[in-house]
Coordinates of N, CA and C in Angstrom, one line a residue:
X6 N -3.3 -13.3 -11.0 CA -4.7 -13.2 -10.7 C -5.6 -13.8 -11.8
X7 N -5.0 -13.3 -12.9 CA -5.8 -14.0 -14.1 C -5.8 -15.4 -14.4
X8 N -4.5 -15.9 -14.0 CA -4.5 -17.3 -14.1 C -5.2 -18.1 -13.1
X9 N -5.6 -17.7 -12.0 CA -6.4 -18.1 -11.0 C -7.9 -18.0 -11.5
X10 N -8.2 -16.9 -12.1 CA -9.8 -16.9 -12.6 C -10.0 -17.9 -13.8
X11 N -8.9 -18.1 -14.8 CA -9.0 -18.8 -15.6 C -9.0 -20.2 -15.2
X12 N -8.2 -20.5 -14.3 CA -8.2 -22.1 -14.0 C -9.6 -22.2 -13.2
X13 N -10.0 -21.4 -12.4 CA -11.2 -21.4 -11.6 C -12.4 -21.8 -12.7
X14 N -12.3 -21.0 -13.9 CA -13.5 -21.1 -14.8 C -13.4 -22.4 -15.5
X15 N -12.1 -22.8 -15.8 CA -11.9 -24.2 -16.4 C -12.4 -25.4 -15.6
X16 N -11.9 -25.2 -14.3 CA -12.3 -26.2 -13.2 C -13.8 -26.2 -13.3
X17 N -14.6 -25.2 -13.1 CA -15.8 -25.0 -13.0 C -16.8 -25.7 -14.1
X18 N -16.1 -25.3 -15.5 CA -16.7 -25.9 -16.6 C -16.6 -27.3 -16.7
X19 N -15.4 -27.8 -16.3 CA -15.1 -29.4 -16.4 C -15.9 -30.1 -15.4
X20 N -16.1 -29.5 -14.3 CA -16.9 -30.1 -13.2 C -18.4 -30.1 -13.5
X21 N -19.0 -29.4 -14.3 CA -20.3 -29.4 -14.8 C -20.4 -30.4 -16.0
X22 N -19.4 -31.0 -16.3 CA -19.5 -31.8 -17.6 C -19.4 -31.1 -18.9
X23 N -19.1 -29.7 -18.9 CA -19.1 -28.8 -20.1 C -17.7 -28.6 -20.4
X24 N -17.0 -29.6 -21.2 CA -15.7 -29.4 -21.4 C -15.3 -29.0 -22.8
X25 N -16.4 -28.4 -23.2 CA -16.2 -27.7 -24.6 C -15.2 -26.6 -24.7
X26 N -14.3 -26.8 -25.6 CA -13.2 -25.9 -25.9 C -13.7 -24.4 -26.0
X27 N -14.8 -24.3 -26.9 CA -15.5 -23.1 -27.1 C -15.7 -22.3 -25.8
X28 N -16.4 -22.9 -25.0 CA -16.8 -22.3 -23.6 C -15.3 -21.9 -22.8
X29 N -14.4 -23.0 -22.8 CA -13.1 -22.6 -22.2 C -12.5 -21.4 -22.8
X30 N -12.4 -21.2 -24.0 CA -12.0 -20.1 -24.7 C -12.6 -18.9 -24.3
X31 N -13.9 -18.9 -24.3 CA -14.6 -17.6 -23.8 C -14.3 -17.4 -22.5
X32 N -14.1 -18.1 -21.5 CA -13.8 -17.9 -20.2 C -12.3 -17.2 -20.2
X33 N -11.4 -17.9 -21.0 CA -10.1 -17.1 -21.0 C -10.2 -15.7 -21.5
X34 N -11.0 -15.4 -22.6 CA -11.1 -14.2 -23.2 C -11.7 -13.2 -22.4
X35 N -12.6 -13.7 -21.5 CA -13.3 -12.7 -20.6 C -12.5 -12.3 -19.4
X36 N -11.7 -13.3 -19.0 CA -10.6 -13.1 -17.8 C -9.7 -12.0 -18.4
X37 N -9.2 -12.1 -19.7 CA -8.2 -11.1 -20.3 C -8.7 -9.9 -20.5
X38 N -9.9 -9.7 -21.0 CA -10.5 -8.3 -21.2 C -11.0 -7.5 -19.8
X39 N -10.9 -8.2 -18.7 CA -11.2 -7.6 -17.4 C -10.0 -6.5 -16.9
X40 N -10.2 -5.3 -16.9 CA -9.0 -4.5 -16.4 C -9.7 -3.9 -15.3
X41 N -8.9 -3.9 -14.2 CA -9.0 -3.4 -13.0 C -8.2 -2.3 -12.7
X42 N -8.9 -0.9 -12.3 CA -8.0 0.2 -12.1 C -7.8 0.2 -10.6
X43 N -6.6 0.2 -10.1 CA -6.4 0.4 -8.7 C -5.9 1.7 -8.4
X44 N -6.4 2.4 -7.3 CA -5.9 3.7 -7.1 C -4.4 3.8 -6.8
X45 N -3.8 4.8 -7.5 CA -2.5 5.0 -7.2 C -2.1 5.7 -5.8
X46 N -1.2 5.2 -5.0 CA -0.9 6.1 -4.0 C 0.2 7.0 -4.1
X47 N 0.0 8.1 -3.8 CA 1.1 9.3 -4.1 C 1.5 10.0 -2.9
X48 N 1.0 9.7 -1.7 CA 1.3 10.5 -0.4 C 1.6 9.6 0.7
X49 N 2.6 10.0 1.5 CA 3.0 9.2 2.7 C 3.5 10.2 4.1
X50 N 3.5 9.6 5.0 CA 4.1 10.6 6.1 C 5.6 10.1 6.3
X51 N 6.3 11.1 6.4 CA 7.7 10.8 6.6 C 8.0 11.2 8.0
X52 N 8.8 10.2 8.7 CA 9.3 10.5 10.1 C 10.3 11.6 9.9
X53 N 10.3 12.6 10.7 CA 11.2 13.7 10.6 C 12.7 13.3 11.3
X54 N 13.6 14.2 10.9 CA 14.9 13.7 11.1 C 15.3 13.3 12.7
X55 N 14.6 14.1 13.6 CA 14.7 13.9 15.0 C 14.2 12.3 15.3
X56 N 13.4 11.6 14.8 CA 12.8 10.4 14.9 C 13.8 9.5 14.6
X57 N 14.4 9.6 13.5 CA 15.3 8.6 13.0 C 16.6 8.2 13.8
X58 N 16.9 9.0 14.7 CA 18.0 8.6 15.7 C 17.4 7.4 16.8
X59 N 16.1 7.3 16.8 CA 15.4 6.4 17.7 C 14.6 5.4 16.8
X60 N 14.9 5.1 15.7 CA 14.0 4.5 14.8 C 13.6 3.1 15.3
X61 N 14.2 2.4 16.0 CA 13.7 1.0 16.5 C 12.6 1.2 17.6
X62 N 12.8 2.2 18.5 CA 11.8 2.6 19.5 C 10.6 3.2 18.7
X63 N 10.8 4.0 17.8 CA 9.6 4.6 17.1 C 8.7 3.8 16.4
X64 N 9.6 2.8 15.8 CA 8.8 1.7 14.8 C 8.0 0.8 15.9
X65 N 8.6 0.5 16.8 CA 7.9 -0.3 17.9 C 6.6 0.3 18.4
X66 N 6.7 1.5 18.9 CA 5.5 2.2 19.2 C 4.5 2.4 18.2
X67 N 4.9 2.8 16.9 CA 3.9 3.1 15.9 C 3.3 1.5 15.4
X68 N 4.1 0.4 15.5 CA 3.3 -0.8 15.3 C 2.5 -1.3 16.1
X69 N 2.8 -0.9 17.5 CA 1.8 -1.2 18.5 C 0.7 -0.5 18.6
X70 N 0.4 0.6 17.8 CA -0.8 1.6 17.7 C -1.3 1.4 16.2
X71 N -0.8 0.2 15.4 CA -1.6 0.1 14.2 C -1.1 0.9 13.0
X72 N 0.2 1.5 13.1 CA 0.8 2.2 11.9 C 2.2 1.4 11.8
X73 N 2.3 0.9 10.4 CA 3.4 0.2 10.0 C 4.3 1.1 9.1
X74 N 5.4 1.6 9.7 CA 6.5 2.1 9.1 C 7.3 1.4 8.1
X75 N 7.7 1.8 6.9 CA 8.6 1.2 6.0 C 9.8 2.1 5.6
X76 N 10.7 1.5 4.9 CA 12.0 2.3 4.4 C 11.9 2.4 2.9
X77 N 12.0 3.6 2.3 CA 12.0 3.8 0.8 C 13.5 4.5 0.5
X78 N 14.2 3.6 -0.1 CA 15.5 4.0 -0.6 C 15.4 4.5 -2.0
X79 N 15.9 5.8 -2.3 CA 16.1 6.3 -3.4 C 17.2 7.1 -3.8
X80 N 18.1 6.8 -4.7 CA 19.3 7.5 -4.9 C 20.1 7.5 -3.7
X81 N 20.2 6.3 -2.9 CA 21.0 6.2 -1.9 C 20.6 6.7 -0.6
X82 N 19.5 7.4 -0.6 CA 18.8 8.1 0.5 C 17.5 7.3 1.2
X83 N 17.7 7.0 2.5 CA 16.7 6.2 3.1 C 15.7 7.2 3.7
X84 N 14.4 6.9 3.5 CA 13.3 7.7 4.1 C 12.4 6.8 4.7
X85 N 12.2 7.0 6.0 CA 11.3 6.2 6.9 C 9.8 6.9 6.6
X86 N 8.8 6.0 6.2 CA 7.5 6.5 5.8 C 6.4 5.7 6.4
X87 N 5.4 6.2 6.6 CA 4.0 5.6 6.9 C 3.2 5.8 5.7
X88 N 2.6 4.7 5.4 CA 1.5 5.0 4.2 C 1.7 3.7 3.2
X89 N 1.5 3.9 2.0 CA 1.3 5.2 1.3 C -0.3 5.5 1.3
X90 N -0.7 6.6 1.0 CA -2.1 6.9 0.9 C -2.4 7.5 -0.5
X91 N -3.6 7.3 -1.0 CA -4.1 7.8 -2.3 C -4.3 9.3 -2.4
X92 N -4.5 9.9 -1.2 CA -4.7 11.5 -1.4 C -3.9 12.1 -0.1
X93 N -3.8 13.3 -0.5 CA -3.0 14.1 0.6 C -3.9 14.3 1.8
X94 N -5.2 14.5 1.7 CA -6.2 14.5 2.7 C -6.2 13.3 3.7
X95 N -6.1 12.1 3.2 CA -5.8 10.9 3.8 C -4.8 10.8 4.7
X96 N -3.5 11.2 4.2 CA -2.2 11.3 4.8 C -2.4 12.4 6.0
X97 N -2.9 13.4 5.8 CA -3.2 14.4 6.8 C -3.9 13.8 8.1
X98 N -5.1 13.2 7.6 CA -6.1 12.5 8.6 C -5.0 11.6 9.4
X99 N -4.3 10.8 8.9 CA -3.6 9.8 9.5 C -2.6 10.5 10.5
X100 N -1.8 11.6 10.0 CA -1.0 12.4 10.7 C -1.7 12.9 12.1
X101 N -2.8 13.4 11.8 CA -3.7 13.9 13.1 C -3.9 12.7 14.1
X102 N -4.4 11.6 13.6 CA -4.5 10.3 14.3 C -3.4 10.0 15.3
X103 N -2.2 10.1 14.5 CA -0.9 9.8 15.3 C -0.7 11.0 16.5
X104 N -1.0 12.2 16.1 CA -0.8 13.4 17.1 C -1.8 13.1 18.3
X105 N -2.9 12.6 18.2 CA -4.0 12.5 19.1 C -3.7 11.1 20.0
X106 N -2.7 10.3 19.7 CA -2.6 9.0 20.5 C -1.5 9.3 21.4
X107 N -2.0 9.2 22.9 CA -0.9 9.6 23.7 C 0.3 8.7 23.7
X108 N 0.3 7.4 23.3 CA 1.4 6.5 23.3 C 2.4 6.9 22.2
X109 N 1.8 7.9 21.4 CA 2.7 8.2 20.1 C 3.2 9.7 20.4
X110 N 3.2 10.2 21.5 CA 3.4 11.6 21.9 C 5.0 11.7 21.5
X111 N 5.4 12.7 20.8 CA 6.7 13.1 20.3 C 7.1 12.6 19.1
X112 N 6.4 11.7 18.5 CA 6.5 11.4 17.2 C 6.1 12.4 16.1
X113 N 7.0 12.8 15.5 CA 6.7 14.1 14.4 C 6.8 13.4 13.0
X114 N 5.9 13.9 12.1 CA 5.8 13.4 10.8 C 5.5 14.4 10.0
X115 N 6.0 14.4 8.6 CA 5.6 15.5 7.5 C 4.8 14.6 6.5
X116 N 3.9 15.3 5.8 CA 3.1 14.8 4.8 C 4.0 15.2 3.5
X117 N 4.4 14.1 2.7 CA 5.0 14.2 1.5 C 4.4 13.4 0.4
X118 N 4.6 14.2 -0.9 CA 4.4 13.4 -2.1 C 5.5 12.5 -2.4
X119 N 4.9 11.1 -2.7 CA 5.9 10.2 -3.2 C 6.4 10.4 -4.4
X120 N 7.7 10.2 -4.8 CA 8.3 10.2 -6.2 C 7.7 9.1 -7.0
X121 N 7.6 9.4 -8.2 CA 6.9 8.6 -9.1 C 7.6 7.3 -9.2
X122 N 7.0 5.9 -9.5 CA 7.7 4.7 -9.5 C 8.3 4.6 -11.0
X123 N 9.5 4.0 -10.9 CA 10.1 3.8 -12.3 C 9.4 2.9 -13.2

């Protein structure tokens, strides 16, 4: 992302006829000092054991209704999750949305805290 910003700044300066190395260096310095804080997602919905037997059917039904499940493998154990979400409240809200959709009847989930990334 930073490279794109730097290249955009360089091209903008060059297009304006201002090819000064000083201005280019200031644009590079500004792009390096910008730090963006991205919220870390720590919560997800895990499909319960009973849902795993019919994972292809369940996945299709979830995707048809706007929920994209994924597989998280840690220490050889596969977990089928929906999310991730920044807060437990967001995960519970999505869990309620799933329960209220008639086409997703019978799909059960548990709200879990995700393990920290290595």
